[in-house]
Amino acid sequence: MNDSNFEEFISKNKAVVVDFWAPWCAPCHILSPMLEDLSTKYTDIRFAKVNADESPVTASKYYIMSLPTTMLFFNGEAVDRIIGVVPYEVLEERIKWLQAKLY
């Protein structure tokens, strides 16, 4: 995902989890495998990654000040934000909350 396709992606998908990251960010490399695993468990939610360095317009629009930042979107609107690395169980609880909004 990048500046040119981000808005279209979140508007076309009902529930989206976005990982804002950068290649130089060590904590991002800790969070990424957790989100990848959760994406296989919650297939009714779309997961995406945005390199904050390569997509400064999107990062700025959503006030991404720290990496990693995970944002949850529902019907194109930001509904939750998780800053930094959190335990797997915390991520999963937030994603379950997003999933519950689908039904």
Tab-separated table of N, CA and C in Angstrom, residues 50-86:
chain	number	residue	atom	x	y	z
A	50	VAL	N	1.950	-0.329	5.195
A	50	VAL	CA	2.317	0.937	4.564
A	50	VAL	C	3.695	1.333	5.077
A	51	ASN	N	4.645	1.441	4.166
A	51	ASN	CA	5.976	1.928	4.514
A	51	ASN	C	5.840	3.443	4.720
A	52	ALA	N	5.954	3.886	5.962
A	52	ALA	CA	5.734	5.298	6.288
A	52	ALA	C	6.746	6.213	5.608
A	53	ASP	N	7.959	5.729	5.365
A	53	ASP	CA	8.968	6.539	4.679
A	53	ASP	C	8.603	6.764	3.216
A	54	GLU	N	8.026	5.747	2.587
A	54	GLU	CA	7.691	5.840	1.165
A	54	GLU	C	6.293	6.399	0.914
A	55	SER	N	5.509	6.559	1.954
A	55	SER	CA	4.145	7.087	1.826
A	55	SER	C	3.920	8.213	2.832
A	56	PRO	N	4.666	9.305	2.681
A	56	PRO	CA	4.589	10.383	3.677
A	56	PRO	C	3.243	11.098	3.722
A	57	VAL	N	2.531	11.135	2.609
A	57	VAL	CA	1.229	11.816	2.598
A	57	VAL	C	0.240	11.057	3.483
A	58	THR	N	0.191	9.751	3.305
A	58	THR	CA	-0.716	8.926	4.114
A	58	THR	C	-0.297	8.941	5.577
A	59	ALA	N	0.990	8.791	5.844
A	59	ALA	CA	1.483	8.806	7.221
A	59	ALA	C	1.136	10.132	7.899
A	60	SER	N	1.274	11.227	7.175
A	60	SER	CA	0.962	12.539	7.732
A	60	SER	C	-0.539	12.700	7.963
A	61	LYS	N	-1.337	12.263	7.010
A	61	LYS	CA	-2.798	12.391	7.127
A	61	LYS	C	-3.320	11.709	8.382
A	62	TYR	N	-2.732	10.565	8.740
A	62	TYR	CA	-3.188	9.810	9.902
A	62	TYR	C	-2.310	10.042	11.135
A	63	TYR	N	-1.507	11.101	11.093
A	63	TYR	CA	-0.691	11.520	12.239
A	63	TYR	C	0.160	10.380	12.792
A	64	ILE	N	0.856	9.689	11.902
A	64	ILE	CA	1.748	8.615	12.314
A	64	ILE	C	3.035	9.259	12.819
A	65	MET	N	3.222	9.245	14.133
A	65	MET	CA	4.374	9.877	14.761
A	65	MET	C	5.394	8.866	15.259
A	66	SER	N	4.942	7.627	15.493
A	66	SER	CA	5.803	6.566	16.007
A	66	SER	C	5.588	5.305	15.187
A	67	LEU	N	6.654	4.546	15.055
A	67	LEU	CA	6.558	3.276	14.340
A	67	LEU	C	6.954	2.151	15.279
A	68	PRO	N	6.296	1.028	15.179
A	68	PRO	CA	5.143	0.774	14.328
A	68	PRO	C	3.863	1.376	14.927
A	69	THR	N	2.946	1.710	14.040
A	69	THR	CA	1.592	2.087	14.432
A	69	THR	C	0.643	1.205	13.645
A	70	THR	N	-0.279	0.580	14.349
A	70	THR	CA	-1.288	-0.252	13.714
A	70	THR	C	-2.616	0.473	13.825
A	71	MET	N	-3.277	0.650	12.681
A	71	MET	CA	-4.568	1.326	12.685
A	71	MET	C	-5.646	0.382	12.195
A	72	LEU	N	-6.817	0.484	12.813
A	72	LEU	CA	-7.970	-0.306	12.417
A	72	LEU	C	-8.983	0.630	11.780
A	73	PHE	N	-9.487	0.221	10.638
A	73	PHE	CA	-10.469	1.008	9.894
A	73	PHE	C	-11.747	0.203	9.733
A	74	PHE	N	-12.879	0.886	9.827
A	74	PHE	CA	-14.171	0.256	9.579
A	74	PHE	C	-14.991	1.194	8.707
A	75	ASN	N	-15.456	0.691	7.594
A	75	ASN	CA	-16.199	1.507	6.620
A	75	ASN	C	-15.416	2.761	6.227
A	76	GLY	N	-14.112	2.615	6.061
A	76	GLY	CA	-13.277	3.717	5.605
A	76	GLY	C	-12.853	4.710	6.665
A	77	GLU	N	-13.314	4.515	7.887
A	77	GLU	CA	-12.992	5.437	8.977
A	77	GLU	C	-12.038	4.784	9.977
A	78	ALA	N	-11.077	5.547	10.473
A	78	ALA	CA	-10.177	5.049	11.511
A	78	ALA	C	-10.969	4.882	12.806
A	79	VAL	N	-10.906	3.682	13.404
A	79	VAL	CA	-11.662	3.414	14.626
A	79	VAL	C	-10.780	3.027	15.812
A	80	ASP	N	-9.496	2.739	15.544
A	80	ASP	CA	-8.598	2.369	16.643
A	80	ASP	C	-7.161	2.545	16.179
A	81	ARG	N	-6.276	2.725	17.145
A	81	ARG	CA	-4.849	2.915	16.869
A	81	ARG	C	-4.045	2.246	17.976
A	82	ILE	N	-3.048	1.473	17.572
A	82	ILE	CA	-2.154	0.807	18.518
A	82	ILE	C	-0.739	1.269	18.196
A	83	ILE	N	-0.084	1.899	19.158
A	83	ILE	CA	1.257	2.432	18.919
A	83	ILE	C	2.272	1.508	19.571
A	84	GLY	N	3.275	1.125	18.791
A	84	GLY	CA	4.342	0.284	19.293
A	84	GLY	C	3.992	-1.195	19.214
A	85	VAL	N	4.877	-1.992	19.790
A	85	VAL	CA	4.676	-3.432	19.839
A	85	VAL	C	3.901	-3.755	21.108
A	86	VAL	N	2.843	-4.511	20.954
A	86	VAL	CA	2.044	-4.957	22.093
A	86	VAL	C	1.979	-6.483	22.039
